[in-house]
mmCIF file of N, CA and C in Angstrom:
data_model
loop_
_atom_site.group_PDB
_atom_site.id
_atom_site.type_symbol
_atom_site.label_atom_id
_atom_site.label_comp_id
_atom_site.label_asym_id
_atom_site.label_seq_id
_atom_site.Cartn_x
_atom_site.Cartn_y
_atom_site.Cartn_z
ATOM 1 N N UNK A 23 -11.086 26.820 -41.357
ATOM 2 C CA UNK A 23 -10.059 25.869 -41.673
ATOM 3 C C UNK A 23 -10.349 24.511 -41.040
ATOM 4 N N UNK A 24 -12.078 24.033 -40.906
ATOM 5 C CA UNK A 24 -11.699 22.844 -40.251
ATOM 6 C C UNK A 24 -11.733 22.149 -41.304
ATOM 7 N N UNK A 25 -11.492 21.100 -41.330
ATOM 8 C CA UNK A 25 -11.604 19.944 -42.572
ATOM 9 C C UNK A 25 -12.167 18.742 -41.918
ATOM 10 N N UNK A 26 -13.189 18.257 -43.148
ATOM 11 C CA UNK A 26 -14.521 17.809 -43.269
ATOM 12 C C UNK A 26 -13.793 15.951 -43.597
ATOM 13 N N UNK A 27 -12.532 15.769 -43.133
ATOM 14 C CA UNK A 27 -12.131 14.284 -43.425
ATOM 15 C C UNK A 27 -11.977 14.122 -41.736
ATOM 16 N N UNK A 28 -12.683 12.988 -41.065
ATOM 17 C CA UNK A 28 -12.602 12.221 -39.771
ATOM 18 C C UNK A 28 -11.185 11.595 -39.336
ATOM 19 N N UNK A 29 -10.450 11.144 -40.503
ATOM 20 C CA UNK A 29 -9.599 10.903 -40.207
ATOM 21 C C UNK A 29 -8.397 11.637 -38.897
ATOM 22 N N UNK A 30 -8.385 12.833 -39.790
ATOM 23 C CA UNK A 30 -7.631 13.730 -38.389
ATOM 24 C C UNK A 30 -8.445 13.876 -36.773
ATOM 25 N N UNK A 31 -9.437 14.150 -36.609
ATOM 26 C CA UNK A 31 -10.081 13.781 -35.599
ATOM 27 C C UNK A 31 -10.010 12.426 -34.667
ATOM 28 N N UNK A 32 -10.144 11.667 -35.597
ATOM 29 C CA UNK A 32 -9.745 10.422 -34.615
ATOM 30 C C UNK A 32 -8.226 9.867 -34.364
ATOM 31 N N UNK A 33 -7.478 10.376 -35.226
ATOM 32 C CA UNK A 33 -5.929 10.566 -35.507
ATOM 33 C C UNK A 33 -5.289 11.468 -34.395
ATOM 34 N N UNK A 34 -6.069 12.547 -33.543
ATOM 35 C CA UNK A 34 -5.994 13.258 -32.403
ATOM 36 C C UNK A 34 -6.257 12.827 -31.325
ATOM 37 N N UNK A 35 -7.622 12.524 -31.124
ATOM 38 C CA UNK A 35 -8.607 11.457 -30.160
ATOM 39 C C UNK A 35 -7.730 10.426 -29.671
ATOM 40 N N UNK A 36 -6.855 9.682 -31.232
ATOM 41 C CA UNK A 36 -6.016 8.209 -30.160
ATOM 42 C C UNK A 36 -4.814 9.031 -29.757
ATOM 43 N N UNK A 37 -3.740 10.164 -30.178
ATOM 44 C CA UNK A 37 -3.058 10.433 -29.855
ATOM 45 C C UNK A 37 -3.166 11.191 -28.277
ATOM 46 N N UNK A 38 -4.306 11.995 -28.176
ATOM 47 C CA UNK A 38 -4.470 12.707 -26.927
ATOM 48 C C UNK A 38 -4.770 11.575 -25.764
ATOM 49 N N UNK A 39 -5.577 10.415 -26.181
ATOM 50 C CA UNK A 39 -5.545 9.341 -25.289
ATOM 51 C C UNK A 39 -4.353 9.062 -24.953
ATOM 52 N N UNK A 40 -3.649 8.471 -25.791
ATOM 53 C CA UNK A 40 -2.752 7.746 -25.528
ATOM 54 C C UNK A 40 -1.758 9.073 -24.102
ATOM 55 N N UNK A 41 -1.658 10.184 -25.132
ATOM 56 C CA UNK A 41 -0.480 10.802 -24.364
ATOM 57 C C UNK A 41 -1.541 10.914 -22.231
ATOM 58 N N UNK A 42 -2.506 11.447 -22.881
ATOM 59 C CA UNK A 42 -2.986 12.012 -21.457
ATOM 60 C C UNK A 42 -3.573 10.325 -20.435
ATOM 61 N N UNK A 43 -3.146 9.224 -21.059
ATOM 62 C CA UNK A 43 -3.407 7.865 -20.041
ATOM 63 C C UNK A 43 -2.195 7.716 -18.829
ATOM 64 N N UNK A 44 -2.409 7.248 -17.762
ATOM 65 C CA UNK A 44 -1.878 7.523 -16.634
ATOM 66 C C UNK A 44 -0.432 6.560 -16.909
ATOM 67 N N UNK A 45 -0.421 5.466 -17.709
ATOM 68 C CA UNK A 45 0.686 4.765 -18.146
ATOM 69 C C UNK A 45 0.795 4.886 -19.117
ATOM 70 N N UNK A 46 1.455 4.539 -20.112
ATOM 71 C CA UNK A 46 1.755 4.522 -21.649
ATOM 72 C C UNK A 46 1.957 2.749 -21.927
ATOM 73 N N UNK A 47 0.857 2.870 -22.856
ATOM 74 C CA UNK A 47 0.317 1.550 -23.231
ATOM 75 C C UNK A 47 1.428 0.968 -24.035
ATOM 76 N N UNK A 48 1.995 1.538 -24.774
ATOM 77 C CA UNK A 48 3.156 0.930 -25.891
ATOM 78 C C UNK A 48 4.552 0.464 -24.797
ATOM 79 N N UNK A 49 5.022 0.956 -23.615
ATOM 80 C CA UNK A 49 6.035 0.783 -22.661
ATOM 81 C C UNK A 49 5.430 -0.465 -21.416
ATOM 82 N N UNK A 50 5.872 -1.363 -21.639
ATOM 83 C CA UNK A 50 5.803 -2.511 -20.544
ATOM 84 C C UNK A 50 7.101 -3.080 -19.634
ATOM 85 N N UNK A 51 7.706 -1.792 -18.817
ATOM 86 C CA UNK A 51 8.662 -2.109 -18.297
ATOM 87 C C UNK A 51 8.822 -3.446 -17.585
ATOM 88 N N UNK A 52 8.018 -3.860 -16.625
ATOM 89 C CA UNK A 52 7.536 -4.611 -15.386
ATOM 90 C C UNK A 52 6.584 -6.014 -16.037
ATOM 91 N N UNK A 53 7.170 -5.982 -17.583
ATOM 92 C CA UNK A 53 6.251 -7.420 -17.551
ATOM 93 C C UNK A 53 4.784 -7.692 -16.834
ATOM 94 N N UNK A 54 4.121 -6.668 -16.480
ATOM 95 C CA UNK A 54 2.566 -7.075 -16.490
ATOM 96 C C UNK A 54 2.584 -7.426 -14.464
ATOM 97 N N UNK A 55 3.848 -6.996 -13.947
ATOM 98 C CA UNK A 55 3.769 -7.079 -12.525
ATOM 99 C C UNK A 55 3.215 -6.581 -12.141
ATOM 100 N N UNK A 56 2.868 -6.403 -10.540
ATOM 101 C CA UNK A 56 1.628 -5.221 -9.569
ATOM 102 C C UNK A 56 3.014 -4.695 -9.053
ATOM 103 N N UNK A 57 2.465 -3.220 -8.917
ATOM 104 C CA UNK A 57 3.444 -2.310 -8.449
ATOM 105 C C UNK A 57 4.114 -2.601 -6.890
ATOM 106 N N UNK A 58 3.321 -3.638 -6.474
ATOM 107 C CA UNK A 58 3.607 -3.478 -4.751
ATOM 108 C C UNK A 58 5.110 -4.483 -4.843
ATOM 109 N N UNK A 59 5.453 -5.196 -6.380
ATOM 110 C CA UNK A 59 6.310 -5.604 -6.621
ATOM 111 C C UNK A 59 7.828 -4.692 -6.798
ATOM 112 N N UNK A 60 7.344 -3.831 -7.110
ATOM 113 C CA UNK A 60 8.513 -3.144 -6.851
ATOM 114 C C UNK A 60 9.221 -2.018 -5.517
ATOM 115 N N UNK A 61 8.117 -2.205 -4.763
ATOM 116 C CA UNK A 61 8.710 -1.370 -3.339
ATOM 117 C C UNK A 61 9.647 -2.218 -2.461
ATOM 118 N N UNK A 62 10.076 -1.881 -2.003
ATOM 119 C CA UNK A 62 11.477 -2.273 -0.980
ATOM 120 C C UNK A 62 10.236 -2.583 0.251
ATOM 121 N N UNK A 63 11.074 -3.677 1.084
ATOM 122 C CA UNK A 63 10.627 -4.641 2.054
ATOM 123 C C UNK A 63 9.861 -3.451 3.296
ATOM 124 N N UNK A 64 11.047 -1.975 3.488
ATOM 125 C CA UNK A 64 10.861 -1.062 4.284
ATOM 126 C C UNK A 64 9.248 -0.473 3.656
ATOM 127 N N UNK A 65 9.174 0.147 2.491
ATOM 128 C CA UNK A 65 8.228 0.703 2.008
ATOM 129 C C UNK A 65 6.845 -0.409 2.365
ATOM 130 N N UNK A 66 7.271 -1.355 1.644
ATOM 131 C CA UNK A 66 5.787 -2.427 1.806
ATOM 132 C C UNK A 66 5.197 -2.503 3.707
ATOM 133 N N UNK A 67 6.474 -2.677 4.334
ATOM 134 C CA UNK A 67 5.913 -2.700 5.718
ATOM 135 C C UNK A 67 5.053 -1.689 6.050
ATOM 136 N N UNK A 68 5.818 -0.409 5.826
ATOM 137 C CA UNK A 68 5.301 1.236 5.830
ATOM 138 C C UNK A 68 3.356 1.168 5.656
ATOM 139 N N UNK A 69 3.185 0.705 3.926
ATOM 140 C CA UNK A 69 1.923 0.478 3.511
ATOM 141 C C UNK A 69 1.132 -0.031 4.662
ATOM 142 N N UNK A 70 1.806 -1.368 4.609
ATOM 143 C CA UNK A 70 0.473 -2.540 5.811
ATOM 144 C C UNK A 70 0.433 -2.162 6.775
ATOM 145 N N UNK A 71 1.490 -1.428 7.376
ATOM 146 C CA UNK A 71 1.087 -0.783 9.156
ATOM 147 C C UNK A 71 0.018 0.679 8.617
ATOM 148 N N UNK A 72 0.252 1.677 7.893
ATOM 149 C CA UNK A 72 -0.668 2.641 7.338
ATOM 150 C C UNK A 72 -2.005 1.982 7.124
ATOM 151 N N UNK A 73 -2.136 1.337 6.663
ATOM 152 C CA UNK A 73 -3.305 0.557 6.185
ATOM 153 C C UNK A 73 -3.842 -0.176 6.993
ATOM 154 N N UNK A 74 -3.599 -0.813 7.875
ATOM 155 C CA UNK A 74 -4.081 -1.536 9.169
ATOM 156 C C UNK A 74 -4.367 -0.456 10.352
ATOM 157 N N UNK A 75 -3.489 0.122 10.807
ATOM 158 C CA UNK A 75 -3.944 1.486 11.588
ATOM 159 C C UNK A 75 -5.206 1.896 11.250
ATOM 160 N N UNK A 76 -5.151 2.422 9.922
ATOM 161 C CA UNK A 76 -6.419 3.007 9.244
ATOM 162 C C UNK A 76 -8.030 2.367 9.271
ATOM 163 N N UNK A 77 -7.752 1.364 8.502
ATOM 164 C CA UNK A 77 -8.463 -0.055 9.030
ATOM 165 C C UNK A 77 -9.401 -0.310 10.619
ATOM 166 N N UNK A 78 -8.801 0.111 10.918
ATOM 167 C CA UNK A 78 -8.635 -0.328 12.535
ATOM 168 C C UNK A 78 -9.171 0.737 12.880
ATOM 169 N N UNK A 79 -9.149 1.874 12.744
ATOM 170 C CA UNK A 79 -9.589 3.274 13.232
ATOM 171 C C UNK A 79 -10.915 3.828 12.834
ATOM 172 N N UNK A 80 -11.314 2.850 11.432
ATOM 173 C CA UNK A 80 -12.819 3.123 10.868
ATOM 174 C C UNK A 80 -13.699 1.836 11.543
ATOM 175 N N UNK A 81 -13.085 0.972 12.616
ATOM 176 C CA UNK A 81 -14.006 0.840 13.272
ATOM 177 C C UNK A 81 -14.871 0.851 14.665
ATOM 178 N N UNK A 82 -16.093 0.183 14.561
ATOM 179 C CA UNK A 82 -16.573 1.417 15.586
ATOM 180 C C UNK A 82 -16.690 -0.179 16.935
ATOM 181 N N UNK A 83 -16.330 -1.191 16.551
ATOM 182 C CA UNK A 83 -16.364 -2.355 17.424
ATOM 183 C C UNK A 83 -14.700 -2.669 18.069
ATOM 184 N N UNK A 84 -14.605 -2.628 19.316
ATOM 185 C CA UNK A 84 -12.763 -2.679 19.389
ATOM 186 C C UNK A 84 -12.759 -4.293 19.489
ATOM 187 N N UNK A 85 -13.316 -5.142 19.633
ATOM 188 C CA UNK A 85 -12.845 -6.504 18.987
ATOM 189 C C UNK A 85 -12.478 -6.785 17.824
ATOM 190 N N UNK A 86 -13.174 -5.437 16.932
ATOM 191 C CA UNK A 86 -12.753 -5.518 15.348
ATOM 192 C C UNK A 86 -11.421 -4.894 15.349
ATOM 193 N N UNK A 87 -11.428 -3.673 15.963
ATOM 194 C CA UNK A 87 -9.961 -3.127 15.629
ATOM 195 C C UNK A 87 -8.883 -3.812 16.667
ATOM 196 N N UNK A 88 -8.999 -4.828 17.597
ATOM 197 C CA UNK A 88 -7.962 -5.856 17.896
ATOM 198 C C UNK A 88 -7.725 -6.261 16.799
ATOM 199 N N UNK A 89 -8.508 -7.333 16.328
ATOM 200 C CA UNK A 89 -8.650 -7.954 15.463
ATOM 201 C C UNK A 89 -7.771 -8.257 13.919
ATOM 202 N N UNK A 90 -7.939 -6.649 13.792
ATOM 203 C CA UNK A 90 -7.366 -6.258 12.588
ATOM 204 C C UNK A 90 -5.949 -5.708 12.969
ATOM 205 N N UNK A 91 -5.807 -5.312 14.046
ATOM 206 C CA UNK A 91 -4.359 -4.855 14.181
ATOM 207 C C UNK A 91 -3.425 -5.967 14.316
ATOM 208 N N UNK A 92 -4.291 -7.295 14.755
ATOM 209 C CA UNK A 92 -3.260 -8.601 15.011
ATOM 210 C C UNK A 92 -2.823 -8.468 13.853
ATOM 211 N N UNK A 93 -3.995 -8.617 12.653
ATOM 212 C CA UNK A 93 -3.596 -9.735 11.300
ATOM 213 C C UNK A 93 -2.529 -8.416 10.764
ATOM 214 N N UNK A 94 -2.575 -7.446 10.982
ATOM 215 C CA UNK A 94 -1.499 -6.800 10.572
ATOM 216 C C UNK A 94 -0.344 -6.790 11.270
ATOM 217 N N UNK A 95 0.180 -6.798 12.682
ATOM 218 C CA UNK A 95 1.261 -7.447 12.986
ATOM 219 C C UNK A 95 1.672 -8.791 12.054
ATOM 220 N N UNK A 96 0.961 -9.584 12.163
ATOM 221 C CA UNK A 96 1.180 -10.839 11.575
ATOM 222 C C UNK A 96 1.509 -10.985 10.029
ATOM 223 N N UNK A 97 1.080 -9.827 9.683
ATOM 224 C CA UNK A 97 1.434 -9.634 7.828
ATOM 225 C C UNK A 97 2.529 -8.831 7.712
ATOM 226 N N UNK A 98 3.133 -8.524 8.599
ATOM 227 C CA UNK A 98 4.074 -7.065 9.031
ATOM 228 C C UNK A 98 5.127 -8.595 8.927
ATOM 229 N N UNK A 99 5.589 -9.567 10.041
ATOM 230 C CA UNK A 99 6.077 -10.381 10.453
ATOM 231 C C UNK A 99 6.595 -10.903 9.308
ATOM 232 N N UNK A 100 5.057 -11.312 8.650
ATOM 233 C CA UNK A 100 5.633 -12.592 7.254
ATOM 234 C C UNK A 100 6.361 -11.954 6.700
ATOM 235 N N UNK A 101 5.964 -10.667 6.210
ATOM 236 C CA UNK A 101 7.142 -9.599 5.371
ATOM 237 C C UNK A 101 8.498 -9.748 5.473
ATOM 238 N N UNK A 102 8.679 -9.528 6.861
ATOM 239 C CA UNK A 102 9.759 -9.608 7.230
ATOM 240 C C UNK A 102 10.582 -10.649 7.551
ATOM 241 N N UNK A 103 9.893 -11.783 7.962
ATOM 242 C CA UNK A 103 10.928 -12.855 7.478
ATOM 243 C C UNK A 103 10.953 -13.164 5.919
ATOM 244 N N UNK A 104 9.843 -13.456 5.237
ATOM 245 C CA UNK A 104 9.936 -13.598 4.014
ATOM 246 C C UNK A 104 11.529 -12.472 2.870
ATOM 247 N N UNK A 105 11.666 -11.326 3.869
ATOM 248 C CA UNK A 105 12.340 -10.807 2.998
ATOM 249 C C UNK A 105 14.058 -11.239 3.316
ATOM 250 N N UNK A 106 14.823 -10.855 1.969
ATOM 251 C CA UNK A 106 16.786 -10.743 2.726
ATOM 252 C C UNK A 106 16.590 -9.833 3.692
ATOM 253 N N UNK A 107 18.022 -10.300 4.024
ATOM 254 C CA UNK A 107 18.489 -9.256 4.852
ATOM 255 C C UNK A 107 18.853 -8.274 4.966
ATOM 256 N N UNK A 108 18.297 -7.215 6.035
ATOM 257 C CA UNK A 108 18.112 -6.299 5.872
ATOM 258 C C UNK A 108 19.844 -5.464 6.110
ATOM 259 N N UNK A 109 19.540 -3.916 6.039
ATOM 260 C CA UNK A 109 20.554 -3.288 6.827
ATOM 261 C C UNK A 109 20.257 -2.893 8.175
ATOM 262 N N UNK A 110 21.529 -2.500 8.917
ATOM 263 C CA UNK A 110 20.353 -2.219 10.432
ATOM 264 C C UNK A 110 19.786 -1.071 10.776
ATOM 265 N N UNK A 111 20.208 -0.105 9.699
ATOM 266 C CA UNK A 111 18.813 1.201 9.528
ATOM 267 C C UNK A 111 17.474 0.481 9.238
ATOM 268 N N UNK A 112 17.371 0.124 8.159
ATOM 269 C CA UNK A 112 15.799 -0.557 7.464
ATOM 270 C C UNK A 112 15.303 -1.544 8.569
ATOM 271 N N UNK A 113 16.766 -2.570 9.386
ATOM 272 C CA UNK A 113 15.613 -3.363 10.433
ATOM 273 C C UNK A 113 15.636 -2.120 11.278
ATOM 274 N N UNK A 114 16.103 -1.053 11.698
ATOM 275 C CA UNK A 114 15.826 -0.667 13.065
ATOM 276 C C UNK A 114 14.229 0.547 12.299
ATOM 277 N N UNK A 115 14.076 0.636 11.643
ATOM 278 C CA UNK A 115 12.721 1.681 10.821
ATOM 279 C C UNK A 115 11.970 0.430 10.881
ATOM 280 N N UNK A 116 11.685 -0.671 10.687
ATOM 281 C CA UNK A 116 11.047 -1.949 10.515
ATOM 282 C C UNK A 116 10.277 -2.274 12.180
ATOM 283 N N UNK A 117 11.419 -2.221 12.933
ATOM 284 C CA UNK A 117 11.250 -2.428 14.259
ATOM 285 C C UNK A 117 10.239 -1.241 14.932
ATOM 286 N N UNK A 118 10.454 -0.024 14.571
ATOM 287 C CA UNK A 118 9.855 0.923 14.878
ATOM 288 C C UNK A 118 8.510 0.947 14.480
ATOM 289 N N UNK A 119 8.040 0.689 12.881
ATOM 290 C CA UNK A 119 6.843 0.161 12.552
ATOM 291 C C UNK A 119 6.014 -0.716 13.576
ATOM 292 N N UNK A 120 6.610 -1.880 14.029
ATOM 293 C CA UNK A 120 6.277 -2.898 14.503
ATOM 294 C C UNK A 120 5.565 -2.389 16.019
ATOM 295 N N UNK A 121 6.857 -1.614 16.449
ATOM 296 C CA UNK A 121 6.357 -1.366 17.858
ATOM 297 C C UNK A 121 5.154 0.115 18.096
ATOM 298 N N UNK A 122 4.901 0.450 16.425
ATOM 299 C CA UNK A 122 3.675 1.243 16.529
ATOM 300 C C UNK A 122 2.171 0.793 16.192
ATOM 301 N N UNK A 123 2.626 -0.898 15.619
ATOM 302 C CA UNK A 123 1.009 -1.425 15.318
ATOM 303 C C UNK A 123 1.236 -1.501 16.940
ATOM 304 N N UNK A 124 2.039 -2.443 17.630
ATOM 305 C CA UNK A 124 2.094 -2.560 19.622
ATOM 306 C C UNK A 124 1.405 -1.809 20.417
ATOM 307 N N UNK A 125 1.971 -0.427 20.348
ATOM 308 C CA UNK A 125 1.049 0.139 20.844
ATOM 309 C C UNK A 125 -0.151 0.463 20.369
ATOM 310 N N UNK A 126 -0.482 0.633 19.214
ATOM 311 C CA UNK A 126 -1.834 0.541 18.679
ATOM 312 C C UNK A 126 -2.541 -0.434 19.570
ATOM 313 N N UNK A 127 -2.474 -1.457 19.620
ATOM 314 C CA UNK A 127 -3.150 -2.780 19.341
ATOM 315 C C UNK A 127 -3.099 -2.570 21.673
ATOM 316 N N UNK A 128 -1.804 -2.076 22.178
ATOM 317 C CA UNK A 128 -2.229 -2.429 23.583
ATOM 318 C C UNK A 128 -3.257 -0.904 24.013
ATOM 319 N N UNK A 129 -2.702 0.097 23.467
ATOM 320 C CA UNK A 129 -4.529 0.923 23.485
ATOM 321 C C UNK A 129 -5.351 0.762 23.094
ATOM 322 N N UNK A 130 -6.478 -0.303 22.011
ATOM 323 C CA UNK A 130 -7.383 -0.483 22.390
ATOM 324 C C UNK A 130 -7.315 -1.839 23.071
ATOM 325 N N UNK A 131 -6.546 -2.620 23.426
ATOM 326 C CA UNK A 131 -6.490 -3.511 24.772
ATOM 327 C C UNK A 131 -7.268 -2.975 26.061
ATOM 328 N N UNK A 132 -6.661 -2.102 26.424
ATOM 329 C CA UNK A 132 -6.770 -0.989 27.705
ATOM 330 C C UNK A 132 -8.290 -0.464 27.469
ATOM 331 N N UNK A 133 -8.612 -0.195 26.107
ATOM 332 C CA UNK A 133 -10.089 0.650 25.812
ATOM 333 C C UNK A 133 -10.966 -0.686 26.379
ATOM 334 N N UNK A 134 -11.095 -1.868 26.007
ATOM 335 C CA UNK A 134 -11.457 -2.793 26.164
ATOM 336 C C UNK A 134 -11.670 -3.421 27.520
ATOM 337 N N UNK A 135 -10.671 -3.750 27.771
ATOM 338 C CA UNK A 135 -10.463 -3.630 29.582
ATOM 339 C C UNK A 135 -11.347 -2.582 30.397
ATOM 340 N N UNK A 136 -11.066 -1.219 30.338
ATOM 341 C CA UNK A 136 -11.320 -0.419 31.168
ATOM 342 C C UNK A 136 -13.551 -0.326 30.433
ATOM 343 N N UNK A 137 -13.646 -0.795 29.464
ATOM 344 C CA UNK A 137 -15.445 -1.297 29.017
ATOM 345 C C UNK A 137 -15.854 -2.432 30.167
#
């Protein structure tokens, strides 16, 4: 029962694309935005301290991972003024972020020092 017209074949091919693509091409909720546009001020902080930690931990020079833990305080900061105002759960989770790049950043201080 197969049939010898291409049509159905490629009539499958765009449909199985389409369904099995990680977005759906025909739905443009977000106007063509980057997703980091839609996380809350708490979430985005979350990211850049994850990501700077991380950052910071693949390297093997601790002037680099100072380095990098500043500019992430400092991108942590802009966030946060840049954003409204918060509630004082989200600033006090915000604050907590903050004071874990801190200590990040004063242990390898100390690694540094005690070199």
């Amino acid at each position: 029962m197969t049939s010898k017209n291409p049509f159905f074949l490629i009539l499958f091919m765009i449909l199985g694309s389409c369904l099995l693509s990680p977005t759906a091409s025909f739905v443009d909720d977000n106007e063509g935005g980057h997703f980091l546009d839609r996380l809350s001020v708490r979430q985005k902080i979350e990211m850049t301290v994850l990501n700077g930690i991380r950052n910071a931990e693949r390297q093997a020079d601790e002037t680099a991972r100072e380095r990098i833990l500043k500019q992430t305080l400092a991108q942590v900061e802009k966030l946060r003024a840049s954003a409204p105002k918060q509630s004082k759960k989200t600033e006090k989770e915000i604050k907590g972020q903050i004071k874990l790049v801190e200590k990040s950043l004063k242990q390898v201080r100390t690694k540094t020092a005690a070199l």
